[in-house]
Coordinates of C-alpha atoms in Angstrom, one line a residue:
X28 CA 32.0 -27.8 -4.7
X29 CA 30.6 -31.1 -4.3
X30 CA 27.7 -31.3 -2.3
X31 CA 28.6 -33.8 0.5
X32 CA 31.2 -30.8 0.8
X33 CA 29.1 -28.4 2.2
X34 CA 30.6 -25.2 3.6
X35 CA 27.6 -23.0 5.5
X36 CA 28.1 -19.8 4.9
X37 CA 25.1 -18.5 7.3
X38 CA 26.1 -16.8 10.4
X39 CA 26.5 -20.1 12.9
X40 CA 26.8 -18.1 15.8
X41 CA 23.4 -16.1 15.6
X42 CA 21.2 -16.6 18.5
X43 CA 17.7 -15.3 17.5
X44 CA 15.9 -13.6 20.7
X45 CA 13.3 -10.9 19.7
X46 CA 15.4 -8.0 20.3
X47 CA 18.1 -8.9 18.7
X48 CA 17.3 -8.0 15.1
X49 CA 15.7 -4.5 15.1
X50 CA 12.9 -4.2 13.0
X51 CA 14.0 -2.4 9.5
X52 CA 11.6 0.2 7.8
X53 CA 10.2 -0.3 4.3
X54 CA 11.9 1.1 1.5
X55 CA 10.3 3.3 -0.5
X56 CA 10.8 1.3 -3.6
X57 CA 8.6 -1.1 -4.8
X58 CA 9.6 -3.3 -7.8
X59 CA 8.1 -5.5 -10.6
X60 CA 8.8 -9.3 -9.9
X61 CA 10.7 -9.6 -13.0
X62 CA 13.2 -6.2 -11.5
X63 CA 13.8 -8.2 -8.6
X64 CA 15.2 -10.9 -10.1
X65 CA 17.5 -8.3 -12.2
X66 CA 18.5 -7.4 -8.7
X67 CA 19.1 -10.2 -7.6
X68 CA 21.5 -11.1 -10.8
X69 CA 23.1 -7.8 -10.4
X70 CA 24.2 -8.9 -6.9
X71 CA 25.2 -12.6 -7.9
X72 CA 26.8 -11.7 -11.5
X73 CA 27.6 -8.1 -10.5
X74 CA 28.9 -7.9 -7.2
X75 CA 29.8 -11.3 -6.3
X76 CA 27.7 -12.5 -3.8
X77 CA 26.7 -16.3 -4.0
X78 CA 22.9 -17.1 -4.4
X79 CA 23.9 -19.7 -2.0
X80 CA 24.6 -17.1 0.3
X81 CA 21.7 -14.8 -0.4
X82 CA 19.4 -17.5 -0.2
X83 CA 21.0 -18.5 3.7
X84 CA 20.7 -14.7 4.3
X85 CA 16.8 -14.8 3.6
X86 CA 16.2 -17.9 5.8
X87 CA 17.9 -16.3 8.9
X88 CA 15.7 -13.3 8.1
X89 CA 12.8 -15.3 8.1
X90 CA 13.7 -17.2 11.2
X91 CA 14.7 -13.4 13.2
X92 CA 11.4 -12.6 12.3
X93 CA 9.4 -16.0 13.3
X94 CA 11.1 -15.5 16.1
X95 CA 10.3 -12.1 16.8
X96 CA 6.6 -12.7 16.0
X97 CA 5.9 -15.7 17.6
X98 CA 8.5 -16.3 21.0
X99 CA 6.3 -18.9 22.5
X100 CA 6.2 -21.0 19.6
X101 CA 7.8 -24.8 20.0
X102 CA 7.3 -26.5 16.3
X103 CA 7.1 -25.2 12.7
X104 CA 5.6 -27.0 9.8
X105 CA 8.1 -26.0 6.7
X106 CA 6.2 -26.7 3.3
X107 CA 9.1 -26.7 0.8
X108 CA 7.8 -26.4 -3.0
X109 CA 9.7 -26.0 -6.2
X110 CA 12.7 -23.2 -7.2
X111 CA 15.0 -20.8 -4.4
X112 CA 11.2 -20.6 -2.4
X113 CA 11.7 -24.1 -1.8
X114 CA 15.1 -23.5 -1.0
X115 CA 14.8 -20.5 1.8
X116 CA 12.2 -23.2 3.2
X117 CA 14.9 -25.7 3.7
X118 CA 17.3 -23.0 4.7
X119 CA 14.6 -22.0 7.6
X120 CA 14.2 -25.8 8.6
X121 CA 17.6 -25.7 9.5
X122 CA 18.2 -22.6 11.2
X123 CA 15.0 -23.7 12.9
X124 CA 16.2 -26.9 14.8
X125 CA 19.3 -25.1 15.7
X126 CA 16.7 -22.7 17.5
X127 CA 15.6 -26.2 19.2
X128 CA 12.1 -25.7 17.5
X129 CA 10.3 -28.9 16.0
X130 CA 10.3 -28.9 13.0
X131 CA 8.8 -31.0 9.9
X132 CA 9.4 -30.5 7.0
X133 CA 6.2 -31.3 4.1
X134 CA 8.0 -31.2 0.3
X135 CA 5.3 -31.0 -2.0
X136 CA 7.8 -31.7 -4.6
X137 CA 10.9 -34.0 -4.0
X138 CA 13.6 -32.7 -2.9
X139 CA 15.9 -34.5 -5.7
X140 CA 14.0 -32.9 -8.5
X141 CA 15.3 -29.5 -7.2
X142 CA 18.7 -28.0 -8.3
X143 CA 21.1 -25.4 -8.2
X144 CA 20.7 -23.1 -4.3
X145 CA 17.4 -24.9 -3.9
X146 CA 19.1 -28.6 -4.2
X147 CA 22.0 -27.4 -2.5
X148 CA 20.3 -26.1 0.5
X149 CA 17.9 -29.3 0.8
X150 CA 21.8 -31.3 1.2
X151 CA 22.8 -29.3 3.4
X152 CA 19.4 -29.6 5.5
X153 CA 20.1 -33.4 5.4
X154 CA 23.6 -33.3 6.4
X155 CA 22.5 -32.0 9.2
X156 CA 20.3 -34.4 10.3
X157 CA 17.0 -33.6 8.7
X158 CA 14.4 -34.9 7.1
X159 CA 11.1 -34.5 5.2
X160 CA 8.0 -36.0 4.6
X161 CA 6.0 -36.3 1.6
X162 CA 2.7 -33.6 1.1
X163 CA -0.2 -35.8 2.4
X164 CA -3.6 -33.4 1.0
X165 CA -5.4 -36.1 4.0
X166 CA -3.4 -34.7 6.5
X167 CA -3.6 -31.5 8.7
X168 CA -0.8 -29.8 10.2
X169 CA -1.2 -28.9 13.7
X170 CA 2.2 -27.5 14.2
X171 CA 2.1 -24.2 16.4
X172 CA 3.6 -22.1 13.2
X173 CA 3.6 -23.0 9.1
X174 CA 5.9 -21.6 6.8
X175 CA 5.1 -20.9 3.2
X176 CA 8.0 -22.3 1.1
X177 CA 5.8 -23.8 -1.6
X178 CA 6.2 -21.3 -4.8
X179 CA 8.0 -17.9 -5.2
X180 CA 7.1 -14.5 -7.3
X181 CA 7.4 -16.3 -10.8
X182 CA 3.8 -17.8 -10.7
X183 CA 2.3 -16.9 -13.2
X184 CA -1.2 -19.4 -13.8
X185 CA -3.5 -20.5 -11.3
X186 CA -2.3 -23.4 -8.8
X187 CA -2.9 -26.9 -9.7
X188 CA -2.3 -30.7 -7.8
X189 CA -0.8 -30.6 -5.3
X190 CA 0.7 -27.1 -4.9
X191 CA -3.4 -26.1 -4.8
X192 CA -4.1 -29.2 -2.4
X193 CA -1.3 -27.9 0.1
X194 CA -2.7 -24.2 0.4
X195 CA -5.9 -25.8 1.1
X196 CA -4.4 -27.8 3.8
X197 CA -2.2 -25.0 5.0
X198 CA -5.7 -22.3 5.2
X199 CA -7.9 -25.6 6.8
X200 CA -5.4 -25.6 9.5
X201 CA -6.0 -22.4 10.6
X202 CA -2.6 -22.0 12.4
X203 CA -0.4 -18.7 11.9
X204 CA 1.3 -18.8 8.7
X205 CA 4.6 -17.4 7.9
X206 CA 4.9 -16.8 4.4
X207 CA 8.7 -16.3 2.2
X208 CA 8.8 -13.7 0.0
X209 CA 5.2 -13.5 -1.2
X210 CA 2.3 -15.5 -0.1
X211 CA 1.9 -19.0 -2.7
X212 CA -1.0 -18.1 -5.0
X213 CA -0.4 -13.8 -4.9
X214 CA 0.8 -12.5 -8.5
X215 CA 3.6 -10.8 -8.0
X216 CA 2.6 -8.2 -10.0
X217 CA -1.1 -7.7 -9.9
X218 CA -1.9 -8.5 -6.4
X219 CA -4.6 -11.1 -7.6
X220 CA -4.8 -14.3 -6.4
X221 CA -4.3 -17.1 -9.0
X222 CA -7.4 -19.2 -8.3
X223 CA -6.5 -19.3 -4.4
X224 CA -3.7 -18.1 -2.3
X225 CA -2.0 -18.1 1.3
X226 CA -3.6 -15.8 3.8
X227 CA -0.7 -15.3 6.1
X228 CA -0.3 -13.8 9.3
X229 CA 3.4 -12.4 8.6
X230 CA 5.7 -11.9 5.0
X231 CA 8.8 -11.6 5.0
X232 CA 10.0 -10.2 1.5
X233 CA 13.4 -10.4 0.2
X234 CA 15.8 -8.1 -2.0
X235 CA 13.2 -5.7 -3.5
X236 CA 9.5 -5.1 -2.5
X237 CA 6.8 -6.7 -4.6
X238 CA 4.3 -4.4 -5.8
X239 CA 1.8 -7.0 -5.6
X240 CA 2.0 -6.9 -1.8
X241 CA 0.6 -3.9 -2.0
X242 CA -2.1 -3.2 -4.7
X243 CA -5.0 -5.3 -6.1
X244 CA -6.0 -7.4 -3.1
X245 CA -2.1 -8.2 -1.5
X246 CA -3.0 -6.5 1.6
X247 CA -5.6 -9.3 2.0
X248 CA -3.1 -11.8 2.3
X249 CA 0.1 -10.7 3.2
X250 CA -0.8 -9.8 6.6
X251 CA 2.2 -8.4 8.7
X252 CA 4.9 -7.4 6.3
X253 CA 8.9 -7.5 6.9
X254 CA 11.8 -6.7 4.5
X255 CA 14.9 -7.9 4.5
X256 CA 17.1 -6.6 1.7
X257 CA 20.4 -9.6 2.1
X258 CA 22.6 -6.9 2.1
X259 CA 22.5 -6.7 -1.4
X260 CA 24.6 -3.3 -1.7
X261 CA 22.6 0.2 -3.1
X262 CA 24.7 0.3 -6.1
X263 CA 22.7 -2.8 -7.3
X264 CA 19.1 -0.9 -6.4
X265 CA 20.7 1.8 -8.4
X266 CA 20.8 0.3 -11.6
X267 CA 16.8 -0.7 -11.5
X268 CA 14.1 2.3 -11.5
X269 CA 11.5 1.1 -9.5
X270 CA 7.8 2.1 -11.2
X271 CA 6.0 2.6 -7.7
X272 CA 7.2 4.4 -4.6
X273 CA 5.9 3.9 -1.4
X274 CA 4.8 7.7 0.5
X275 CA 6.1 8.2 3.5
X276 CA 5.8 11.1 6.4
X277 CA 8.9 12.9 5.0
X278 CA 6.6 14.5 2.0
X279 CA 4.8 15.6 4.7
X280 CA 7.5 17.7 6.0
X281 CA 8.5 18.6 2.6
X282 CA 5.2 20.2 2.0
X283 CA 4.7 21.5 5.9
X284 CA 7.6 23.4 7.2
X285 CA 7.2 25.2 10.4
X286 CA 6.1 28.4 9.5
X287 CA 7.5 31.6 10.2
X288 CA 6.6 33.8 14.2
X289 CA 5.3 36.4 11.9
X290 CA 3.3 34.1 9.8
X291 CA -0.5 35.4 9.7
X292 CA -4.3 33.8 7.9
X293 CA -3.3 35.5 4.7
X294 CA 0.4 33.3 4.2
X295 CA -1.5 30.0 4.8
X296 CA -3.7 29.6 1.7
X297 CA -6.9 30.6 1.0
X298 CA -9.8 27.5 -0.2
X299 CA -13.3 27.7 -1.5
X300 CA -15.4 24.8 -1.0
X301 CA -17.8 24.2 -3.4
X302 CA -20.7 21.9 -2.9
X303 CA -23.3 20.8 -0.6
X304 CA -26.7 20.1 -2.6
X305 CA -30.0 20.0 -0.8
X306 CA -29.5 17.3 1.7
X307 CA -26.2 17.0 1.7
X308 CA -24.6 19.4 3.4
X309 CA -22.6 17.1 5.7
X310 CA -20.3 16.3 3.3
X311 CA -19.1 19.7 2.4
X312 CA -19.3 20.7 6.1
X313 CA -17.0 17.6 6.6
X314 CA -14.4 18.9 3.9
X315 CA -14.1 22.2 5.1
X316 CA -13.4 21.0 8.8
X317 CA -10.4 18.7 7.2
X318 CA -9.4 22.3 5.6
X319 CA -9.6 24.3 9.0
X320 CA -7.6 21.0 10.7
X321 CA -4.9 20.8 8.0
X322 CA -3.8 24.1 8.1
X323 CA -5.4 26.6 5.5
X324 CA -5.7 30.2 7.1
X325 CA -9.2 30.9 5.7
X326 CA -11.9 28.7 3.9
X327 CA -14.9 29.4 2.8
X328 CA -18.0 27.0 1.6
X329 CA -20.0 27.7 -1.4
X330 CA -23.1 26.1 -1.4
X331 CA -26.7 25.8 -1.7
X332 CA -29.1 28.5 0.2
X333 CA -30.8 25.0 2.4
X334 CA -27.3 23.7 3.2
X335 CA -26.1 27.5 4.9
X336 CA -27.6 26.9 8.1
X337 CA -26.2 23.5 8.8
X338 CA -22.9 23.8 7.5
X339 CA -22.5 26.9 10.2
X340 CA -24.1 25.6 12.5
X341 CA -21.1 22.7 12.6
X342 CA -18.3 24.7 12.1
X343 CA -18.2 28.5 13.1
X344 CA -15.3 29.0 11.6
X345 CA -16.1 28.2 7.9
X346 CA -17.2 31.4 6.1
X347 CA -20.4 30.2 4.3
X348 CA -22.2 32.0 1.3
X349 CA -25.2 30.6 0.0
X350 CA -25.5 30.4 -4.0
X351 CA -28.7 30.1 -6.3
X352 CA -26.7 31.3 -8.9
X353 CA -23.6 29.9 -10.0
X354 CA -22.6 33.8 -11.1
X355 CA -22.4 34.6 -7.7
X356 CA -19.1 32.1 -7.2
X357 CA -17.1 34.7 -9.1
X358 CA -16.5 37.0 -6.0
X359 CA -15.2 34.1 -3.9
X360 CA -13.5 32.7 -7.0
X361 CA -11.3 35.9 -7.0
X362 CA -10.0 35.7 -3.5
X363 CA -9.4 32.2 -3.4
X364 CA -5.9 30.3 -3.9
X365 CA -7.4 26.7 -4.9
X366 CA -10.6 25.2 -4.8
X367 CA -12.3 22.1 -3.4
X368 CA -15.6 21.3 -6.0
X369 CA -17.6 18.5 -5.6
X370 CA -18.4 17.3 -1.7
X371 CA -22.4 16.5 -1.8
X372 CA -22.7 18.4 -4.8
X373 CA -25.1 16.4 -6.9
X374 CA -26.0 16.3 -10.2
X375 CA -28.8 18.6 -10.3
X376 CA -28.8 21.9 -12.5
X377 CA -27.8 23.6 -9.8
X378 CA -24.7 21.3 -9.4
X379 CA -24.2 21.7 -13.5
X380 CA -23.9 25.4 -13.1
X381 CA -21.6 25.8 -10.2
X382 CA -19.3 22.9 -11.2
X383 CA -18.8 24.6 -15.0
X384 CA -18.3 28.1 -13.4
X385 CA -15.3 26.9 -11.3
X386 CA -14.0 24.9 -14.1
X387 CA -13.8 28.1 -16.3
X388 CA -11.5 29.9 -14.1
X389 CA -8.0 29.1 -14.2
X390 CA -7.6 28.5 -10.0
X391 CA -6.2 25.0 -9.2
X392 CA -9.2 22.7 -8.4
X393 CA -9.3 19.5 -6.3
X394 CA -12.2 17.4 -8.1
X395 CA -14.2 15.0 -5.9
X396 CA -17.4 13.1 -5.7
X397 CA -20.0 14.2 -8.0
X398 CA -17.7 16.3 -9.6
X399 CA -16.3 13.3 -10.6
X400 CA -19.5 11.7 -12.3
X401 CA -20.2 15.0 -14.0
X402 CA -16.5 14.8 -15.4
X403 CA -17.0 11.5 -16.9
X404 CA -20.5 12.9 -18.7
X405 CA -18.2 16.0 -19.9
X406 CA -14.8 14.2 -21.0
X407 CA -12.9 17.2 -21.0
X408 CA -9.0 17.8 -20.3
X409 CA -7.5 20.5 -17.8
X410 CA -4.1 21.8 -16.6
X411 CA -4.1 22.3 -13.0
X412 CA -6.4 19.9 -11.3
X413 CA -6.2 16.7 -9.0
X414 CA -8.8 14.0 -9.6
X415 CA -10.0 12.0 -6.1
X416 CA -11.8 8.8 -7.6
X417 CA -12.9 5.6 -6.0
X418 CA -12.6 2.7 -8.2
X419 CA -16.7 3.3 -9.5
X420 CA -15.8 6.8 -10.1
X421 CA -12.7 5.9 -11.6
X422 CA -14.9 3.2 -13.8
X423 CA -17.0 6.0 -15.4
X424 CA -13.8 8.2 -15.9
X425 CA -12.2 5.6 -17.8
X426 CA -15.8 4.3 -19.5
X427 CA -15.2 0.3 -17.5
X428 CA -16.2 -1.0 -14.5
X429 CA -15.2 -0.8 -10.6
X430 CA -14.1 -4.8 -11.6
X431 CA -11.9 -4.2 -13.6
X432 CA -10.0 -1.0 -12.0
X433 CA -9.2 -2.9 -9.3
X434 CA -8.0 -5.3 -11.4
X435 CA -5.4 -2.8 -13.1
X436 CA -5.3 0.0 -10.7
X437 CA -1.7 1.1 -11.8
X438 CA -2.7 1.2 -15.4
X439 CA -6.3 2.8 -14.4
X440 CA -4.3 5.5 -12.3
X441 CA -2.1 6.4 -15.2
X442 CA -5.1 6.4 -17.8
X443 CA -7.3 8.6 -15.8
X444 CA -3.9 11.0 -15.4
X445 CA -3.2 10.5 -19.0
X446 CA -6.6 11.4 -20.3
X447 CA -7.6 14.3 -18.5
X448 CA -4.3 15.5 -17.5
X449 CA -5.0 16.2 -14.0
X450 CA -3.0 15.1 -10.9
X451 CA -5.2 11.4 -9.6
X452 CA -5.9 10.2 -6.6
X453 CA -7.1 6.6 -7.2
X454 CA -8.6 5.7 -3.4
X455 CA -8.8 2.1 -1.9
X456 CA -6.4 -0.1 -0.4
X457 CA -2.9 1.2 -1.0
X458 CA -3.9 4.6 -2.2
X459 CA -2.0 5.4 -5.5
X460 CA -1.1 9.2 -7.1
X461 CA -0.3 9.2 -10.6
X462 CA 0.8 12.6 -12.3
X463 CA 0.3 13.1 -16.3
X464 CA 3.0 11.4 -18.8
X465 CA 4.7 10.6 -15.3
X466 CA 6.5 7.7 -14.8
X467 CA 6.5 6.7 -11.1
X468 CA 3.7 5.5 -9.3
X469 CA 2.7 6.8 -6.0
X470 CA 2.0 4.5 -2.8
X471 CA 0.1 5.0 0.4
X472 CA 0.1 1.8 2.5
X473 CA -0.9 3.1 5.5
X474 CA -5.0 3.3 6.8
X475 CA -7.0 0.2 7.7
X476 CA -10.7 -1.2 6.9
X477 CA -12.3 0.9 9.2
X478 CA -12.3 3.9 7.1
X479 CA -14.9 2.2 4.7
X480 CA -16.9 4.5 5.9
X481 CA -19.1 7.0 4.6
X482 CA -18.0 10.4 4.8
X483 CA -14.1 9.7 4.3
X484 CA -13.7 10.7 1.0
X485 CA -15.1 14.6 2.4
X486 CA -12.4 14.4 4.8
X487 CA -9.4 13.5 2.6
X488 CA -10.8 15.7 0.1
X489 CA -10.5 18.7 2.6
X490 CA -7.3 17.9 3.8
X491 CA -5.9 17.8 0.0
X492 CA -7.6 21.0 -0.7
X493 CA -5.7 22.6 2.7
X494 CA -2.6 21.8 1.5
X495 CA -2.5 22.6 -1.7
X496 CA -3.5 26.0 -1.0
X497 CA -0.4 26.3 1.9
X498 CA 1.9 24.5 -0.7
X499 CA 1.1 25.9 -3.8
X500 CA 2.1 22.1 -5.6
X501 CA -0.8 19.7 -6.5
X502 CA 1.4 16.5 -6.9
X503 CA 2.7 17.3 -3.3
X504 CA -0.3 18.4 -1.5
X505 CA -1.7 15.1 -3.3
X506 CA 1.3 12.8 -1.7
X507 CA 1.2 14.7 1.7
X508 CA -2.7 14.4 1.9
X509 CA -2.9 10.8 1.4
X510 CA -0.5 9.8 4.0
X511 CA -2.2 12.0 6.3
X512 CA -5.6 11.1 5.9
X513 CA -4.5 7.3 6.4
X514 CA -2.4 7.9 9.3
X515 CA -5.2 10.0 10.9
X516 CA -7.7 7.0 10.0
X517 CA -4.9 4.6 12.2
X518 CA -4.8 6.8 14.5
X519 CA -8.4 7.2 14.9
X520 CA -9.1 3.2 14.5
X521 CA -6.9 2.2 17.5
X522 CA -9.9 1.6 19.8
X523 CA -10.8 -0.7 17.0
X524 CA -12.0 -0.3 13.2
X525 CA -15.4 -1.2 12.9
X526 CA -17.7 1.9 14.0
X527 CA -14.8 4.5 13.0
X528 CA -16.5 7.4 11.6
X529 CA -14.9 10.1 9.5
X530 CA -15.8 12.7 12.2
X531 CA -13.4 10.8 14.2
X532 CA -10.3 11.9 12.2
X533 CA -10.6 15.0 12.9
X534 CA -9.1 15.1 16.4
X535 CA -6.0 13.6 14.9
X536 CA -5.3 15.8 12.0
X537 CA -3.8 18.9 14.1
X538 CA -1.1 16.8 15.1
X539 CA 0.0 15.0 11.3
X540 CA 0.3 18.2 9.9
X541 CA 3.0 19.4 12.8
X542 CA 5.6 16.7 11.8
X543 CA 7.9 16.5 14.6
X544 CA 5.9 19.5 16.6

């Protein structure tokens, strides 16, 4: 069709008022930038759906959402860049000024060096009536919203010229920033920004979720995130595996069913705790609180004879043994259903003793803390286990540094699974599980900053330990445990983040694991 020719095949008719697009959960699937675009040839090869008309679909997405976001706002500065990004930005223009905002448009590349959807969506901008200006590095926008049109999910190098000079100019602004499919300057893939990249205040993201929104540092800079899938049909999602799925509260009701009226301690797990070196019995107290709170029907501490008095002295209903010998575990070993080993347990020869007697016995162990840094001096392999690193611990699991897991935390998930076969629980910003010789990545996006606390790890650590004693399955009680602990840590930071103390979760923990109670 030629293009003085035409035909719109967005919806004219839709009048955006915020409640007229309800907001659409997440998926659970979370794709490679190069599965995406498979997806989004399945739909145009495959099922017969025009980019032209996928691309139109994203801009009235993005404009529903602007919308929604921002209902006061009068003028939008669109920068339009290179490929179909450029081309949902000239799609948004549009829709836009039919809203009757103000709109100008900044193309940091011309709009006749663009082609295919991405030409043909810059004519049809004009036909209407618009126009554009070129970048100007000297000028900043003070436009009450800026949309991010500059460069889509295929960058690949760091930004350069121009494309580096508008980002600047967008972030000097500071104005609210809308950003099209991925913030300009995220990998796709990584989550790493490529020299420097968009903060924005709101993504939308289109046909499949990116996984660099999520891990390395996306969170950083995708702000408020909204999906909108263009109706691409699930027949096309069928024929791509996603490698990461996002965790959501439905593995916690898989794992917590409402129990029984003649349910009693006995049928609800039993835990041992194991830790809590001179001086640090907080930690271990801590964990077995998380136990009591998650559900486990009886847990008992086993720790050092100085940390007995404190840890009972904070919660009367942990059953506490003191041990100067790490022989004396095998009593509690025996009537125990899963273990928690590591909470404030040190390094010293004390901590040696007690953390090889657990290991001998064939009970399934949740591994935290020092545990963890002994681990890495040991090297060995075990059925049965979950592993709880933060990226340092996850560093001296996998002989590297803290840099460079969070660099690669999907491969460093599946190495540390790989090499010691255990169940891992790689902590940080988007929490990820990874099972041995698995293939699908686990995702927690849920929690907030606030739980940078010390202390937190204890909590989740406890909470993991109470429900896989009730459950029985490590890979579940490692999914469930996750999503609780962040949700609690939400919950908890609502009166704000900074001061939130891992004590604080507590009071919230009752009610995550009674989904729907």
């Amino acid at each position: 069709m030629p293009l003085g020719l035409i035909v719109n095949p967005c919806n004219k008719s839709l009048v955006f008022r915020p409640m007229d697009v309800v907001r659409s959960r997440l998926p659970t699937a979370v794709y490679t930038a190069d599965q995406v675009r498979t997806l989004d040839k399945i739909a145009i090869e495959e099922m017969g759906i025009a980019g032209y008309t996928l691309m139109c679909r994203a801009g009235e997405a993005a404009v529903a959402a602007l919308r929604r976001r921002w209902p006061a706002a009068q003028s939008a500065a669109v920068y339009c860049g290179a490929g179909n990004n450029a081309g949902d930005g000239y799609v948004v223009a549009r829709l836009a000024e039919d809203l009757g905002l103000s709109v100008r448009v900044i193309a940091v590349v011309p709009p006749d060096r663009l082609s295919g959807d991405a030409a043909r969506a810059w004519h049809h901008y004009r036909q209407q009536g618009g126009s554009f200006e070129p970048f100007d590095a000297g000028r900043v926008p003070e436009e009450d919203i800026l949309v991010d049109g500059l460069l889509g999910s295929g960058l690949d190098r760091e930004l350069r010229g121009d494309f580096l000079a508008a980002v600047i100019a967008m972030e000097a602004a500071r104005r609210p920033v809308l950003a099209l499919d991925i913030p300009t300057g995220l990998q796709a893939d990584t989550g790493l920004p490529l020299g420097t990249a968009v903060h924005a205040d709101l993504t939308v993201t289109f046909v499949g979720l990116k996984q660099g929104l999520f891990v390395g540092e996306g969170a950083n800079y995708t702000g408020a995130l909204e999906f909108a899938g263009l109706d691409i049909p699930p027949a096309a999602h069928a024929q791509v595996k996603a490698p990461i799925r996002r965790i959501t509260s439905t593995d916690v009701r898989s794992v917590l069913p409402p129990r029984p009226r003649t349910t009693h301690k006995g049928d609800a797990g039993s835990l041992l705790l194991v830790g809590g070196g001179p001086g640090m019995s907080g930690a271990i107290r801590l964990a077995a609180e998380a136990a009591l709170r998650s559900g486990a029907g009886l847990v008992r501490v086993a720790t050092h004879p100085d940390s007995v008095g404190p840890v009972m002295a904070g919660r009367a209903e942990v059953m506490c043994a003191a041990i100067d010998d790490a022989q004396k575990l095998d009593p509690w070993l025996q009537v125990a259903d899963g273990v928690v080993l590591g909470p404030g347990l040190g390094q010293s020869a004390w901590a040696r003793a007690v953390w090889e007697q657990v290991l001998a016995s064939e009970l399934p162990v949740v591994l935290d803390a020092d545990g963890l840094n002994l681990l890495a001096e040991d090297g060995r392999a075990r059925s049965g286990w979950m592993l709880t690193p933060h990226p340092g611990e996850a560093g001296r699991l996998l002989e590297t540094s803290a840099r460079e897991i969070q660099a690669s935390r999907l491969r460093a998930a599946t190495q540390i699974a790989d090499r010691y076969q255990a169940v891992v629980v790689l902590k940080g910003a988007g929490t990820l599980v990874a099972a041995p010789n698995g293939v699908t990545i686990e995702l927690c996006d849920r929690g907030n900053p606030g739980m940078a606390t010390a202390g937190m790890g204890d909590v989740l650590a406890g909470i993991l330990g109470g429900l896989l004693v009730q459950s029985g399955d490590i890979g579940a009680a490692a999914r469930a445990g996750v999503w609780i602990h962040a949700a609690c840590g939400d919950a908890a930071a609502e009166g704000g983040e900074r001061g939130l103390l891992a004590g604080d979760l507590m009071a919230h923990i009752r009610r995550a694991v009674n989904p729907g109670g």
